[in-house]
CSV table of C-alpha atoms and ligand atoms in Angstrom, one decimal:
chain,number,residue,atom,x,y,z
A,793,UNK,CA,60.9,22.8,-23.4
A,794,UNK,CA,60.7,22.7,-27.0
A,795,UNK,CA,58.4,20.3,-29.2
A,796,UNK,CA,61.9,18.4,-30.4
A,797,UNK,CA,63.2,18.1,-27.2
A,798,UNK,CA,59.8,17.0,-25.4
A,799,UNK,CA,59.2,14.4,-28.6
A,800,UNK,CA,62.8,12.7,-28.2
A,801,UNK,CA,62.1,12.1,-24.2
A,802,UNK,CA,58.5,10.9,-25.0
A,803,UNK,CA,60.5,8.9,-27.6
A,804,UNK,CA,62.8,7.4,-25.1
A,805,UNK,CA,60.2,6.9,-22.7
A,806,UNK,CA,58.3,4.9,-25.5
A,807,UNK,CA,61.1,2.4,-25.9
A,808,UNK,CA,61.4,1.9,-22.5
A,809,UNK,CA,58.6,0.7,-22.0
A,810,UNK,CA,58.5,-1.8,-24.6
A,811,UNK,CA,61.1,-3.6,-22.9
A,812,UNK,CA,60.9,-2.8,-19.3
A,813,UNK,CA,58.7,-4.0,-16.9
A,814,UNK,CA,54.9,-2.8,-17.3
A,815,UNK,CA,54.9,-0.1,-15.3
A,816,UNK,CA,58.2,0.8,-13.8
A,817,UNK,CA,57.9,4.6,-13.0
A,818,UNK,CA,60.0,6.4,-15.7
A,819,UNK,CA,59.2,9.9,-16.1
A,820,UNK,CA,62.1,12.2,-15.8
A,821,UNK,CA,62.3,14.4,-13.2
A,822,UNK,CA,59.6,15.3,-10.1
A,823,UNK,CA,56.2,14.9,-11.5
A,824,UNK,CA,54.8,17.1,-8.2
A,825,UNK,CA,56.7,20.0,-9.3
A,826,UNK,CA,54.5,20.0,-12.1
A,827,UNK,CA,50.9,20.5,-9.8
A,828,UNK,CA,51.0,24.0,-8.6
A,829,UNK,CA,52.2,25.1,-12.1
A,830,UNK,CA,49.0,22.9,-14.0
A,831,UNK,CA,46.8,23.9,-11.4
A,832,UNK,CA,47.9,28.0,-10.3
A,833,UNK,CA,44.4,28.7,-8.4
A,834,UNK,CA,44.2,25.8,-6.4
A,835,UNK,CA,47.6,24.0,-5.5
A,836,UNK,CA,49.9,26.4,-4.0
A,837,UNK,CA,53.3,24.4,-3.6
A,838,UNK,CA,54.8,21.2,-2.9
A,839,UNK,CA,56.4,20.4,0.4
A,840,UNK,CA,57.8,17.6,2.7
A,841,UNK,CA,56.0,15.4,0.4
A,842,UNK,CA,53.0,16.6,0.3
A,843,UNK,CA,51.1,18.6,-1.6
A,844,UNK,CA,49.5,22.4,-0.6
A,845,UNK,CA,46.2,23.4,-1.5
A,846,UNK,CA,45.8,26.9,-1.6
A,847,UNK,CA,43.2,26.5,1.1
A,848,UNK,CA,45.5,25.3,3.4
A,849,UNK,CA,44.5,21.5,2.5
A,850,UNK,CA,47.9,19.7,2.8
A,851,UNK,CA,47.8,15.8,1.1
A,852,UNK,CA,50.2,13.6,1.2
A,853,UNK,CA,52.4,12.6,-1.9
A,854,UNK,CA,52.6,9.1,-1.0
A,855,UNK,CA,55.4,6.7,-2.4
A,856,UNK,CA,55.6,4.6,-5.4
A,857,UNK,CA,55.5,1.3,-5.2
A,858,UNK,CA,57.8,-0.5,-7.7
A,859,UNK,CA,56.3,-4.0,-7.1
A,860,UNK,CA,52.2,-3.1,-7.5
A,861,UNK,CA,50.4,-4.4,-10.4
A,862,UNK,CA,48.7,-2.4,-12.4
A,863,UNK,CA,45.5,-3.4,-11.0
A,864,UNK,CA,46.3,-2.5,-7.5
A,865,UNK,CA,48.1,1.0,-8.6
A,866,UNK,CA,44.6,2.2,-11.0
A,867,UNK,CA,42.4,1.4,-7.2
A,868,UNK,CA,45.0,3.1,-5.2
A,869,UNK,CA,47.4,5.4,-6.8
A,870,UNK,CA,49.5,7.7,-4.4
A,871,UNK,CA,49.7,11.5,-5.9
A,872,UNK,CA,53.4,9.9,-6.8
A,873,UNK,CA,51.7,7.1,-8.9
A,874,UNK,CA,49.6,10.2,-11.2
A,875,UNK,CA,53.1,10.3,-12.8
A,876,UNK,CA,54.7,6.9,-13.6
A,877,UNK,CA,54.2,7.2,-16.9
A,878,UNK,CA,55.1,10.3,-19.0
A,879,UNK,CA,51.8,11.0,-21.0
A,880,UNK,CA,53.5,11.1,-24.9
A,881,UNK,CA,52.0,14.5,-26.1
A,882,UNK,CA,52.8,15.0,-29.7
A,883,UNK,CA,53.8,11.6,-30.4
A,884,UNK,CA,52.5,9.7,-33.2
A,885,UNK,CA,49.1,7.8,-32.7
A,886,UNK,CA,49.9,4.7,-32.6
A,887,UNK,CA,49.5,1.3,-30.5
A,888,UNK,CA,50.8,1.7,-26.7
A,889,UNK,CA,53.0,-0.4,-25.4
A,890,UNK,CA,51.6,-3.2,-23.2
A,891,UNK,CA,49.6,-1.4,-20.0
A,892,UNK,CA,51.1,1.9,-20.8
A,893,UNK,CA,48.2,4.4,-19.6
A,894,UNK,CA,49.4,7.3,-18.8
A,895,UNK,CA,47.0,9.4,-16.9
A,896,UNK,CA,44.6,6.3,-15.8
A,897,UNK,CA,46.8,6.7,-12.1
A,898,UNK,CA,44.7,8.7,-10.4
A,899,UNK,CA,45.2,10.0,-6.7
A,900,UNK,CA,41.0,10.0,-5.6
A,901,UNK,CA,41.4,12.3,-2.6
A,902,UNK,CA,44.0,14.6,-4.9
A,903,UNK,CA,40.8,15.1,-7.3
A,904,UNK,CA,38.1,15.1,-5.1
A,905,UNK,CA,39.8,18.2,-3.3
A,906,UNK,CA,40.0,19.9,-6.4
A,907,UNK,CA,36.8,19.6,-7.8
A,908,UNK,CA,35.1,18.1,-5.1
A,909,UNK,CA,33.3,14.5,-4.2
A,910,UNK,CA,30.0,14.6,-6.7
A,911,UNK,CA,28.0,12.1,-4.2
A,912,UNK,CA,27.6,15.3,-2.1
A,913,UNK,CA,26.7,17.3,-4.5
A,914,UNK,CA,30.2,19.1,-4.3
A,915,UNK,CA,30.9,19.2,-8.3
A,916,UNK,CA,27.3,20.2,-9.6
A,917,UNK,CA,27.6,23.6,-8.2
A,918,UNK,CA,30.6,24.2,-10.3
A,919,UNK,CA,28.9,23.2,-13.5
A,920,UNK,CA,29.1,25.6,-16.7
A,921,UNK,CA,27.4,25.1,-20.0
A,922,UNK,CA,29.7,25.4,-23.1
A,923,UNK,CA,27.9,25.3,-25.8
A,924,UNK,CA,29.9,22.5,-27.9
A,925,UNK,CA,30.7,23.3,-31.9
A,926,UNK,CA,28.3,25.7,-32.1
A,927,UNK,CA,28.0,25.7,-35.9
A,928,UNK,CA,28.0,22.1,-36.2
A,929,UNK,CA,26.6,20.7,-33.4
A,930,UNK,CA,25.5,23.4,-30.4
A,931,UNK,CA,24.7,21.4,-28.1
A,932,UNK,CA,25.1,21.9,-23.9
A,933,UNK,CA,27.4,20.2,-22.4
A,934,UNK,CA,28.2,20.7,-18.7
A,935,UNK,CA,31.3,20.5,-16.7
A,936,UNK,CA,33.6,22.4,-14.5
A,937,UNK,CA,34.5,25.9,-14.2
A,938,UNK,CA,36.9,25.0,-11.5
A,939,UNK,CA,40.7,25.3,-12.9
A,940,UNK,CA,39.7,27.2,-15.9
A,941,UNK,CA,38.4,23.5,-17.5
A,942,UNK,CA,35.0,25.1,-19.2
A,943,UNK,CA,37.1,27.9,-20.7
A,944,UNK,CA,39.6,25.3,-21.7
A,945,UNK,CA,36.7,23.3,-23.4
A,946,UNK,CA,35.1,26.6,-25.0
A,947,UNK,CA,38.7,27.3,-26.9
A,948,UNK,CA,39.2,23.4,-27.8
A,949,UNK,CA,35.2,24.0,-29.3
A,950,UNK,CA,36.4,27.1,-31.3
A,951,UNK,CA,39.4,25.1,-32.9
A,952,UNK,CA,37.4,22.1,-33.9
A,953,UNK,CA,35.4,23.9,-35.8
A,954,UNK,CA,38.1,25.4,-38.2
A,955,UNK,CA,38.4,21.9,-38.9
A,956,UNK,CA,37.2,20.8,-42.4
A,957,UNK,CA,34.0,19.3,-42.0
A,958,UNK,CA,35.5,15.4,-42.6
A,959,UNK,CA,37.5,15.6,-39.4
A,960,UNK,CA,35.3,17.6,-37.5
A,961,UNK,CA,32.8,15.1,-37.9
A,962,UNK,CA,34.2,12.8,-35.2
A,963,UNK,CA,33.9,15.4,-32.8
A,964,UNK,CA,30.2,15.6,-32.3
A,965,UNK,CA,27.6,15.0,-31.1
A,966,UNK,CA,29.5,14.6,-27.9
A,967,UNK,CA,28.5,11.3,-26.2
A,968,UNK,CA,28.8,12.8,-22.4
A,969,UNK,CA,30.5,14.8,-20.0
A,970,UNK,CA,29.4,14.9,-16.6
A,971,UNK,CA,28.0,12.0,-15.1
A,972,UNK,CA,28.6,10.8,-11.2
A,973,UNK,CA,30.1,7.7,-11.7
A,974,UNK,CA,33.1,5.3,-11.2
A,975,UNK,CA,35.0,3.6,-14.2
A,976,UNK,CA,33.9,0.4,-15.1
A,977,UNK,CA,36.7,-1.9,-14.4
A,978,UNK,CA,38.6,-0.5,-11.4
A,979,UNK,CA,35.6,1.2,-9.3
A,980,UNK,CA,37.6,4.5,-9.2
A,981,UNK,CA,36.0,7.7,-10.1
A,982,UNK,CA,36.4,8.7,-13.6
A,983,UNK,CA,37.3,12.6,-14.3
A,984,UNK,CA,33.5,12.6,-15.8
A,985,UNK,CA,32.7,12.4,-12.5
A,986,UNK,CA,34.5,15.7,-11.4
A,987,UNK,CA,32.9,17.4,-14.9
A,988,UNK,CA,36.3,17.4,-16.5
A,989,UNK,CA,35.9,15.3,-19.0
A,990,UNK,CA,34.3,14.9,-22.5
A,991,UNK,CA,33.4,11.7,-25.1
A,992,UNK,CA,32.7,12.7,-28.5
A,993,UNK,CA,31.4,10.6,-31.8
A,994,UNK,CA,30.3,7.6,-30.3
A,995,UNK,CA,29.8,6.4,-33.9
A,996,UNK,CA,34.0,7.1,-34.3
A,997,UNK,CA,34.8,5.4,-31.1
A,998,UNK,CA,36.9,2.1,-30.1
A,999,UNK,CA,37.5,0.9,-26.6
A,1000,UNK,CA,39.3,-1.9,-25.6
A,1001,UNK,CA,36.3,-3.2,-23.0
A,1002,UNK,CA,34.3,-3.8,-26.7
A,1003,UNK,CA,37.0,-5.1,-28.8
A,1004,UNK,CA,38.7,-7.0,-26.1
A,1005,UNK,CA,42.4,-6.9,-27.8
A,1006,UNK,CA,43.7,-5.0,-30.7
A,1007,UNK,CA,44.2,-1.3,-31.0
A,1008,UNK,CA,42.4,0.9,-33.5
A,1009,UNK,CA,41.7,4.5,-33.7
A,1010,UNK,CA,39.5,6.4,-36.0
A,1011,UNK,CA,40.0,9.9,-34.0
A,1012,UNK,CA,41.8,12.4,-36.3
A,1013,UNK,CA,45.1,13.6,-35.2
A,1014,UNK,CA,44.3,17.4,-35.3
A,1015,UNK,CA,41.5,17.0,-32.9
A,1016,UNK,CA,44.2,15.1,-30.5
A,1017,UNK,CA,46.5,17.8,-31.3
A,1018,UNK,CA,43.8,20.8,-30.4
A,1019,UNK,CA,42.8,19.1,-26.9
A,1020,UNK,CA,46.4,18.4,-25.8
A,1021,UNK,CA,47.3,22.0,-26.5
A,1022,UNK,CA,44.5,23.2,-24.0
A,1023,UNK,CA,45.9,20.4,-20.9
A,1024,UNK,CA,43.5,17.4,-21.8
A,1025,UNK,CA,44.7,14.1,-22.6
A,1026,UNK,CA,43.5,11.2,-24.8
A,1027,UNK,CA,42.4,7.7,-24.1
A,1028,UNK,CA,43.6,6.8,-27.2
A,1029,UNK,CA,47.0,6.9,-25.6
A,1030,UNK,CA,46.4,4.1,-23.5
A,1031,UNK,CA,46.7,0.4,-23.6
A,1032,UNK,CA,43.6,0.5,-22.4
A,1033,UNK,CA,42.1,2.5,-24.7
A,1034,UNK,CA,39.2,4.9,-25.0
A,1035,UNK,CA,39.9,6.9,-28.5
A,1036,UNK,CA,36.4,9.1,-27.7
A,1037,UNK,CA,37.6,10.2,-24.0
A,1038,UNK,CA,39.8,13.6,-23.5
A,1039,UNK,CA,40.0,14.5,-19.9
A,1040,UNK,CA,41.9,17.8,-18.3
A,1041,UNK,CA,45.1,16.8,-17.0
A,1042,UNK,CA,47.1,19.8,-17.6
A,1043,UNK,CA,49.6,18.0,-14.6
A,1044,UNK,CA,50.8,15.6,-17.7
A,1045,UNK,CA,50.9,18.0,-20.2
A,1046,UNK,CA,53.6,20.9,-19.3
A,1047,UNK,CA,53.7,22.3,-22.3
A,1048,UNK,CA,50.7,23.9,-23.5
A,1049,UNK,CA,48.6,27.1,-24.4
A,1050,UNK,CA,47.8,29.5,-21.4
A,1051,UNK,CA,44.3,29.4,-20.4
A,1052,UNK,CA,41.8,31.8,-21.8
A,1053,UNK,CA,40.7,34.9,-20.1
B,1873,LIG,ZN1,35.0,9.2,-21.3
């Protein structure tokens, strides 16, 4: 799909949901075609409504339910509910429309089978190191090699730092990666808790939990641009938003650069 055509769906998808109910699902097309196509190593098709691991590990798809609140979909999304929302890649960074979080659905037995349940110890074994903006920064930061994510993270490293130094500033230091633990308002694990997922400037950062209301953003467009090209999303694209938090959702994001070798 090209960028013009993937901006005027996210651009219809946008107005929807400004006058639609909150969360309606409205993404066009089958969201689970999408999996084994985001994930190639580890989800080997889509079938009957549920979804194959390539170890044999089938999970159910589940239904969406057009009548849950928000709250009840972010504690108990179906693999379905991971796509309600088409995640606006490209778009213009501007306020979301009211609950639109695209990419807060998350399915918890979908990731822990990917990248495993960290309260057994299942993700720390598939730690790497990348070294993050080795020229400006260089410090470790751990997280997955599972799904190419570390390699994903190394290239989205390499770009920031052709940044010029004013907008590469809110990319460091990075204020965590991996850390076994649930989000803070809906109990669920977060992807940091799988390793696939970064903060960066702390100092640059605005999240809704602190403000409590209005949107702001002080993340620079080309580092949202760099990330999204290499399958993460931002929580800056979220109602409920979290403009230092990129996480590897490569599912929302069809379009994108192939992994690196
Ligand atoms: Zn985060």
């Amino acid at each position: 799909m090209t960028r013009t055509i993937r901006l005027a769906i996210f651009a219809a998808v946008l107005t929807a949901s400004a006058v639609a109910q909150p969360i309606a699902p409205r993404l066009v097309g089958d969201g689970l075609t999408l999996l084994p196509v985001a994930y190639p190593g580890q989800i080997k098709t889509v079938a009957d409504n549920a979804v194959v691991f390539a170890d044999g590990f089938r999970l159910d798809a589940g239904t969406i339910d057009p009548a849950a609140s928000i709250d009840q979909v972010i504690r108990h999304a179906s693999i379905r509910d991971m796509f309600r929302l088409g995640y606006p890649a490209g778009a213009p960074l501007t306020p979301p429309p009211l609950n639109f979080d695209p990419g807060r659905f998350r399915n918890k037995a979908f990731f822990d089978h990917l990248y495993g349940d960290c309260r057994k110890g299942e993700v720390e074994r598939n730690l790497e190191a990348v070294v993050w903006l080795p020229q400006s920064s260089g410090r470790r930061v751990m997280v997955t090699r599972v799904n190419g994510v570390a390699a994903q993270l190394r290239a989205v490293s390499a770009e920031i730092e052709m940044l010029p130094p004013p907008l590469r500033r809110a990319a460091f230091p990075s204020a965590g990666t991996y850390v076994c633990r649930s989000v803070a308002d809906s109990g669920q694990p977060s992807m940091h808790a799988y390793g696939a997922a970064i903060d960066l400037n702390l100092a640059v950062s605005d999240y809704w939990m602190w403000r409590g209301g209005a949107w702001r953003n002080r993340m620079p467009r080309e580092i949202v641009d760099i990330f999204e090209r290499h399958g993460f999303i931002w929580g800056g694209r979220w109602f409920h938003y979290d403009t230092m938090h990129f996480e590897y959702r490569p599912e929302l994001l069809p379009v994108q650069a192939p992994p690196p070798p």
